[in-house]
PDB file of C-alpha atoms in Angstrom:
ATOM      1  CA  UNK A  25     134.103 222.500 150.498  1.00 41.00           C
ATOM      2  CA  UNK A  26     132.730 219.138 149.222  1.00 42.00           C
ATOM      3  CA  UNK A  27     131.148 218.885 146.133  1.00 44.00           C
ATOM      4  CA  UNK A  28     127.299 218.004 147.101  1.00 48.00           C
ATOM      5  CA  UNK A  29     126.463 214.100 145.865  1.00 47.00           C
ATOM      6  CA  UNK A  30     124.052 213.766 142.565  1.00 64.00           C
ATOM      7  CA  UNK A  31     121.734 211.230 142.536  1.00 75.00           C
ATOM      8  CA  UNK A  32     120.515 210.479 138.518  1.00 90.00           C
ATOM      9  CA  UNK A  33     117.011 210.248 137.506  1.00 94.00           C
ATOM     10  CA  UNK A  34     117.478 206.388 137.642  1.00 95.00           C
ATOM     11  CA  UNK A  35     118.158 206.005 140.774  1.00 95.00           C
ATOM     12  CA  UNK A  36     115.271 207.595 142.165  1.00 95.00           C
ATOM     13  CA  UNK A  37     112.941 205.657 139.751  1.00 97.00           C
ATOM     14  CA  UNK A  38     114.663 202.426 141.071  1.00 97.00           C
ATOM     15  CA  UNK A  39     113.795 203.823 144.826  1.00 96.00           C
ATOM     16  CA  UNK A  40     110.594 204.754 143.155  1.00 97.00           C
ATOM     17  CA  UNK A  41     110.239 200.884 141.821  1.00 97.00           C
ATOM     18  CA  UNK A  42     111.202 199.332 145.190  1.00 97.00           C
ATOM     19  CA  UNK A  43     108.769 201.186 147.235  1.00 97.00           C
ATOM     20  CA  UNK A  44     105.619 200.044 145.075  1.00 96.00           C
ATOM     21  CA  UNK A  45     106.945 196.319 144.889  1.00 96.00           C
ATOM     22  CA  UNK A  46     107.576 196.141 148.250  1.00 95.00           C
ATOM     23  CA  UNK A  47     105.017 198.571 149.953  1.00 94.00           C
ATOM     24  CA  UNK A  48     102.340 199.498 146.898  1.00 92.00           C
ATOM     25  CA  UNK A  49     101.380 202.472 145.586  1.00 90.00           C
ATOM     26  CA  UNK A  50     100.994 204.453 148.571  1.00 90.00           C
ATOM     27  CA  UNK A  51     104.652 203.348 149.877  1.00 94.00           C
ATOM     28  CA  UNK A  52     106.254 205.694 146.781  1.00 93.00           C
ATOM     29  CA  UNK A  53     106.085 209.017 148.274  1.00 93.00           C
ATOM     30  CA  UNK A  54     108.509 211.500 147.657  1.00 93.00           C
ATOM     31  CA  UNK A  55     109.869 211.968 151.214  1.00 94.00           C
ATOM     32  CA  UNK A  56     110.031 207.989 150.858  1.00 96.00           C
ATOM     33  CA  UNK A  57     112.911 208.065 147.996  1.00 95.00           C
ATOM     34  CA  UNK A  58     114.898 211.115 149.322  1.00 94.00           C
ATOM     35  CA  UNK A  59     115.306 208.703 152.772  1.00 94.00           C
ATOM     36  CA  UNK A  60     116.158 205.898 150.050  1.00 94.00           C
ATOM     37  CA  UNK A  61     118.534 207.301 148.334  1.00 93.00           C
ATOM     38  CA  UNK A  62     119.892 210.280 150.595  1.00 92.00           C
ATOM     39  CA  UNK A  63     118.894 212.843 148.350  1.00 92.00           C
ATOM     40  CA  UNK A  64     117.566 216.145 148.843  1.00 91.00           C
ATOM     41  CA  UNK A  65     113.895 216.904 148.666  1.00 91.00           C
ATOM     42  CA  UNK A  66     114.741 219.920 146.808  1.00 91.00           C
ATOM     43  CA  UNK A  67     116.164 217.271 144.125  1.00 91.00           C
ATOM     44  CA  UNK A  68     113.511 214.914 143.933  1.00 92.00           C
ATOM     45  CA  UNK A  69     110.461 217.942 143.489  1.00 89.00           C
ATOM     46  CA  UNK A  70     112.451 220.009 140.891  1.00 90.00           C
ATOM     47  CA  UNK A  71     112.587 216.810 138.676  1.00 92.00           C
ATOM     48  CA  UNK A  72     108.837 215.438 139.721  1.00 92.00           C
ATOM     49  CA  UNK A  73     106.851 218.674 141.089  1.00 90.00           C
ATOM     50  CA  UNK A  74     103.898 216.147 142.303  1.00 91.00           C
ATOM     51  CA  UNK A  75     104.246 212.402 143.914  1.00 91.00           C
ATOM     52  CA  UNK A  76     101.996 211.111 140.762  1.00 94.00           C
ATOM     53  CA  UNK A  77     104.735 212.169 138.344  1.00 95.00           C
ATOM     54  CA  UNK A  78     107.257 210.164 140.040  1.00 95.00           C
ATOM     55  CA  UNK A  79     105.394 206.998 140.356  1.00 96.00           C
ATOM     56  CA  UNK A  80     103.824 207.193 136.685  1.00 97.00           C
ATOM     57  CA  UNK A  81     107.790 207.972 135.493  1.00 97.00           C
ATOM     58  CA  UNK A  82     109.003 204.672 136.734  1.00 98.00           C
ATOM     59  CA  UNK A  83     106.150 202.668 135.502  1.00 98.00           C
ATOM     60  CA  UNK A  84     106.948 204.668 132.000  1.00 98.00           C
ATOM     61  CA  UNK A  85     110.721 203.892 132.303  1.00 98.00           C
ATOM     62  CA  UNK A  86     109.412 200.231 132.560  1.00 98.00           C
ATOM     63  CA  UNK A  87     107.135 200.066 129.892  1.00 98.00           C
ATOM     64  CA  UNK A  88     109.307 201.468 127.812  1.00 97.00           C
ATOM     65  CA  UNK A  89     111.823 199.460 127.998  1.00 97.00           C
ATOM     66  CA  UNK A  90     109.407 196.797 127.430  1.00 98.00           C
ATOM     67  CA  UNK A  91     108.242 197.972 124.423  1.00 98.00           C
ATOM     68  CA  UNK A  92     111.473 198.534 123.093  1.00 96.00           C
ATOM     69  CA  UNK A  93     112.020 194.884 122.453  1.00 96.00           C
ATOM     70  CA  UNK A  94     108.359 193.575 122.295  1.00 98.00           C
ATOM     71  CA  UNK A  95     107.531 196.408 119.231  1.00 97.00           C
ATOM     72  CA  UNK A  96     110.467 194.914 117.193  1.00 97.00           C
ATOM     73  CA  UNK A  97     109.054 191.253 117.949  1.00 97.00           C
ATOM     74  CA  UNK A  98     106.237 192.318 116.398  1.00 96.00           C
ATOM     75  CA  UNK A  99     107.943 194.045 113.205  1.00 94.00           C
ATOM     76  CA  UNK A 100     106.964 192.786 110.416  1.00 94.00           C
ATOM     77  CA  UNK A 101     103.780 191.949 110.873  1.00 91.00           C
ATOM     78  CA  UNK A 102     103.643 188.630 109.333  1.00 90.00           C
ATOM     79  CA  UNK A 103     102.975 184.920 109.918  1.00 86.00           C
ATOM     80  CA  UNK A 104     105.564 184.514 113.148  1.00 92.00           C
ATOM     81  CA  UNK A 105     105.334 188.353 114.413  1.00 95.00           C
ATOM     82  CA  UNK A 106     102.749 186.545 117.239  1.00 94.00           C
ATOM     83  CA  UNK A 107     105.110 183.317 118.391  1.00 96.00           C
ATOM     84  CA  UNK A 108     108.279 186.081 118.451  1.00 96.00           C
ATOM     85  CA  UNK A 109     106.040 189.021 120.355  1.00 97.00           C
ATOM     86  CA  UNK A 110     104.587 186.244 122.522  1.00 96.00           C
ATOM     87  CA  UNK A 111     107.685 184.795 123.612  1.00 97.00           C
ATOM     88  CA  UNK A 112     109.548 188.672 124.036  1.00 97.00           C
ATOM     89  CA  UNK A 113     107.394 189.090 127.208  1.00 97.00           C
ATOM     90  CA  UNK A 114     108.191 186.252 129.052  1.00 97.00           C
ATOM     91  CA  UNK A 115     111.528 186.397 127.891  1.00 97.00           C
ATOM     92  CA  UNK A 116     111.739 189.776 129.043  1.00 97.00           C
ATOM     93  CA  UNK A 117     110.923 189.226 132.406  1.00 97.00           C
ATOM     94  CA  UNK A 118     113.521 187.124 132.318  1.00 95.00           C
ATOM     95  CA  UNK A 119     116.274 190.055 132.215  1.00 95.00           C
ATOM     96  CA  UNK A 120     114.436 192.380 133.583  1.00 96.00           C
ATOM     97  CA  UNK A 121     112.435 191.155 136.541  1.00 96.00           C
ATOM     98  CA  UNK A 122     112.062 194.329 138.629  1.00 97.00           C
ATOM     99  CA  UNK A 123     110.625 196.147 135.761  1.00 98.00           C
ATOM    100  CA  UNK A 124     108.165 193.074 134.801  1.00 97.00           C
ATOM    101  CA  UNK A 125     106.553 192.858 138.549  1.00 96.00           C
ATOM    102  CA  UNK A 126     106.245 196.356 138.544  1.00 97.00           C
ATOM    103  CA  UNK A 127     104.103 196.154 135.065  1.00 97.00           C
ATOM    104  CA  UNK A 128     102.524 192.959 136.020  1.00 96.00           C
ATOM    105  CA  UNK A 129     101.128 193.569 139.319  1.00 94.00           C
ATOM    106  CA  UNK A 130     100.162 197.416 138.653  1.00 95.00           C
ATOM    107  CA  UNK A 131      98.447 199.443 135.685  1.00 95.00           C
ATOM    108  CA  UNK A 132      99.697 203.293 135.367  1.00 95.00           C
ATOM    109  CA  UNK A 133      95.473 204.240 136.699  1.00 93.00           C
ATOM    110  CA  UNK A 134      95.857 202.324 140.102  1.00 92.00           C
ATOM    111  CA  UNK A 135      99.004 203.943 141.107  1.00 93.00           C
ATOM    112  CA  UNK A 136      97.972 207.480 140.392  1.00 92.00           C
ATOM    113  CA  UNK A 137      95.491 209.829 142.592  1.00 89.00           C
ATOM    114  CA  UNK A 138      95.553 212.526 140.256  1.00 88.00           C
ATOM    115  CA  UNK A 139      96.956 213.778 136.908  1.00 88.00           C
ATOM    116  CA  UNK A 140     100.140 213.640 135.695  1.00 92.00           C
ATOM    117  CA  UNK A 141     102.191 216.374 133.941  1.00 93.00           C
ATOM    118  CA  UNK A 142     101.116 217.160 130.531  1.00 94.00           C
ATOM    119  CA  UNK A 143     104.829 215.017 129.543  1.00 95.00           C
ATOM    120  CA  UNK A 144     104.265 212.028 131.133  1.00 95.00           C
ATOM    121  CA  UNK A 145     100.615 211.969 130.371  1.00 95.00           C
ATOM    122  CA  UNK A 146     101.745 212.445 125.941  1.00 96.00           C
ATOM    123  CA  UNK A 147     103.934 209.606 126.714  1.00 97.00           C
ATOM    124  CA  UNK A 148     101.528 207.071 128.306  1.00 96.00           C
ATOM    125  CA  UNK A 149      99.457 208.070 125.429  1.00 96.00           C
ATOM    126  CA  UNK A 150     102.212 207.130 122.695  1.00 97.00           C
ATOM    127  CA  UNK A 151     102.960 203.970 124.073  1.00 97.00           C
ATOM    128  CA  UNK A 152      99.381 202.992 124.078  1.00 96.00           C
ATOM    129  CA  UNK A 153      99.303 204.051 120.750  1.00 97.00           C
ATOM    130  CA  UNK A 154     102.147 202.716 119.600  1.00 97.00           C
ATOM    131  CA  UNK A 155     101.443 199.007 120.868  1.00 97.00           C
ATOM    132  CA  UNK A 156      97.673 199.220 119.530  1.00 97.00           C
ATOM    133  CA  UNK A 157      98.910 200.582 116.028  1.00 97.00           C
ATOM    134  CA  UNK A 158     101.556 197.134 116.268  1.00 97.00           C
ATOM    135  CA  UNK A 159      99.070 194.561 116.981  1.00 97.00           C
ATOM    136  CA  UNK A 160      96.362 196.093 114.730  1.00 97.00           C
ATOM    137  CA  UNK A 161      98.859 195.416 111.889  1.00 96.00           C
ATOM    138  CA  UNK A 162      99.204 192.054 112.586  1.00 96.00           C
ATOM    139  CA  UNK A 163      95.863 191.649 112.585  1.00 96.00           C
ATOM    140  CA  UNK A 164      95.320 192.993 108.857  1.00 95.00           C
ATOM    141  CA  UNK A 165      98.903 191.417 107.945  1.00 93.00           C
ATOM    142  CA  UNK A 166      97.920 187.686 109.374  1.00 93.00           C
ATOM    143  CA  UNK A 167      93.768 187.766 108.852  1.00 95.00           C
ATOM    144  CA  UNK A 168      93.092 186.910 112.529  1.00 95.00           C
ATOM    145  CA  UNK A 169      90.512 189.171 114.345  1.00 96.00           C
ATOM    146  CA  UNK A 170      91.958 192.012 116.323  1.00 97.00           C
ATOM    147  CA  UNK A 171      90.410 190.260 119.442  1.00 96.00           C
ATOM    148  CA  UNK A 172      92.203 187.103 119.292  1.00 96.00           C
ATOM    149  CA  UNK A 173      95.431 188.440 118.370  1.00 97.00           C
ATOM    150  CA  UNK A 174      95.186 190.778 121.674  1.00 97.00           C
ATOM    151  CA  UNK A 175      94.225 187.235 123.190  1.00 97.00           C
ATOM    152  CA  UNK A 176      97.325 185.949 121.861  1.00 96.00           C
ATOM    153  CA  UNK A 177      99.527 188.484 122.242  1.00 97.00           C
ATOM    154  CA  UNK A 178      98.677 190.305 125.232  1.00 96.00           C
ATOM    155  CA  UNK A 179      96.534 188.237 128.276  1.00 97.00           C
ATOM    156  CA  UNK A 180      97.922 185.247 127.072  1.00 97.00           C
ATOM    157  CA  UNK A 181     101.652 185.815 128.000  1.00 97.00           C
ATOM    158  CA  UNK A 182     100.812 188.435 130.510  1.00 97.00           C
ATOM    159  CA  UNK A 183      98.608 185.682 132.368  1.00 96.00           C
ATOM    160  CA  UNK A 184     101.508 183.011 131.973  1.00 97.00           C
ATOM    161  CA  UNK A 185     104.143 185.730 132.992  1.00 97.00           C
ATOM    162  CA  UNK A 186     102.635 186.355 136.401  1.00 96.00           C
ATOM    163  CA  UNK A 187     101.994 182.997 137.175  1.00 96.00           C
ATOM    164  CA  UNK A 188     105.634 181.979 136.976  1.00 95.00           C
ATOM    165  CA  UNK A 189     107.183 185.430 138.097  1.00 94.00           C
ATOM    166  CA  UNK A 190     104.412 184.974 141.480  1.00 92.00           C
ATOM    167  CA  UNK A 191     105.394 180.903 142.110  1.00 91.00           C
ATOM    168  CA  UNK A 192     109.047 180.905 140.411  1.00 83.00           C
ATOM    169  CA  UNK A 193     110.498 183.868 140.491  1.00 89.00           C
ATOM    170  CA  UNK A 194     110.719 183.880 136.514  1.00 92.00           C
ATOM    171  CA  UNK A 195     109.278 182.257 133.403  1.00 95.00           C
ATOM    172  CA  UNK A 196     111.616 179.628 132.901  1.00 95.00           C
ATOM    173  CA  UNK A 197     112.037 177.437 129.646  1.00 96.00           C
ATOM    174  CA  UNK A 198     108.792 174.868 130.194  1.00 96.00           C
ATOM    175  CA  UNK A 199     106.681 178.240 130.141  1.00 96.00           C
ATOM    176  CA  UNK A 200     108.247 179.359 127.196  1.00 97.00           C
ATOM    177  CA  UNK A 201     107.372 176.591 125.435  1.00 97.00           C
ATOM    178  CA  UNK A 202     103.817 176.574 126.163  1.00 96.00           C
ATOM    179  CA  UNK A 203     103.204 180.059 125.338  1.00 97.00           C
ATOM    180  CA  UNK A 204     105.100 178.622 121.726  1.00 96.00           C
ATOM    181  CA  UNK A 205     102.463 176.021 121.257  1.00 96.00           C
ATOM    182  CA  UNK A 206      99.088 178.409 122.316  1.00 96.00           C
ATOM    183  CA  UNK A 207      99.946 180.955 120.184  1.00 96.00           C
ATOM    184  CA  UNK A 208     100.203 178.873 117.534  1.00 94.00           C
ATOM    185  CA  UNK A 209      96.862 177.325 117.887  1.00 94.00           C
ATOM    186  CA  UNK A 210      94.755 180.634 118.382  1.00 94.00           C
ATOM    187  CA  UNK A 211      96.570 182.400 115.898  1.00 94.00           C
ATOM    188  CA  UNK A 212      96.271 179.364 112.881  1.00 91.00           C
ATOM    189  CA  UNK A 213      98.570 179.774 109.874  1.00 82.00           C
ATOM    190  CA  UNK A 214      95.411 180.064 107.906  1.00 76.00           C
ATOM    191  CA  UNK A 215      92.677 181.980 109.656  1.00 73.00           C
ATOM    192  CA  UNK A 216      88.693 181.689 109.484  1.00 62.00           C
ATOM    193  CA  UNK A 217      87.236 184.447 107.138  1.00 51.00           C
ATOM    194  CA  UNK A 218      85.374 186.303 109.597  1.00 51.00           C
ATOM    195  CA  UNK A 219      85.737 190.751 109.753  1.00 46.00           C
ATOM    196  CA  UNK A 220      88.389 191.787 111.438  1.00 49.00           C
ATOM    197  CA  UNK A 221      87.048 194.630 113.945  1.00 50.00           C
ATOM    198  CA  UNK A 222      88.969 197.639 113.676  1.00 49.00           C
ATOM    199  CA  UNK A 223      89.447 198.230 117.205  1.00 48.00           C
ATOM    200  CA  UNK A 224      89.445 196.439 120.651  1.00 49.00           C
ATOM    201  CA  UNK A 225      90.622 198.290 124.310  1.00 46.00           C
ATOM    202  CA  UNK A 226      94.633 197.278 124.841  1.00 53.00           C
ATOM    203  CA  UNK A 227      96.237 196.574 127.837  1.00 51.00           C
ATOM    204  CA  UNK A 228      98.544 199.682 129.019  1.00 47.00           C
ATOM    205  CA  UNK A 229     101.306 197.250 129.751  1.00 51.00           C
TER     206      UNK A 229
END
């Protein structure tokens, strides 16, 4: 008798990926990734009981890996923790495109209807923490407000990342460059002496 065919976590999350990019959030239905990758319904529900776990796992996967590489731009804190952070997202979507869109063009809330399991909800929660903890210490390391680090750091390349990922496909050299030069400006080697607030909402991305 033939052994049956195992399909990894993986690929189901890269079904998972394809269906929102190509048919948003509703598109990612479990039904929708067993046709997409010929695997059993049986398989898809023992690994994500509810259709919200499987769409907030590969939008976890993503952000992980994300933060993987734009965390250690940001270690240590100090004077060019905000040019090398910067310039890890756009160079990120660079080799890892599929990933970026799905992080770009969707926040973890707008793809859910419901809750997540208790795992996947912890782990949203230690990524946020982890990349609010990381730009809060460049904040205190560098003497720049909280808010315009975030400014920096976060909507700056995000907003340049989805403009070239929407009209080119990917950031490409030119935008890399840019995002060089406006960090450098907001983020001054020597900052005003205003307070540094403590705290400021982070994107989930």
């Amino acid at each position: 008798m033939p052994q049956p065919v195992k399909h990894s976590t993986d690929v189901m999350l890269d079904a998972v990926r394809t269906l929102v990019l190509s048919g948003g959030p509703a598109a990612a239905s479990a039904r929708a990734v067993c046709l997409a990758t010929g695997a059993s319904s049986g398989s898809v529900y023992h690994r994500f009981p509810r259709r919200d776990d499987l769409v907030a796992a590969a939008w976890l996967r993503a952000q992980d890996r994300f933060l993987h590489g734009y965390l250690a731009a940001l270690a240590p804190a100090d004077a060019q923790a905000g040019v090398r952070a910067a310039v890890a997202v756009l160079t990120w979507c660079r080799t890892d495109p599929e990933d970026a869109a799905l992080l770009l063009r969707h926040a973890l809330r707008d793809l859910l209807r419901g809750d997540t399991s208790p795992a996947l909800a912890q782990q949203a929660q230690t990524h946020h923490r982890a990349l609010g903890d990381a730009l809060t210490a460049v904040a205190h390391a560098t003497g720049h407000r909280l808010t315009d680090v975030v400014l920096a750091l976060v909507d700056l390349p995000y907003a340049v990342a989805r403009r070239a990922m929407r009209d080119n496909g990917t950031p490409g050299d030119e935008d890399i460059a840019a995002v060089r030069r406006a960090v450098t400006l907001l983020l001054p080697a020597t900052p005003d002496s205003s307070p540094c607030p403590s705290s400021r909402p982070v994107s989930q991305l």
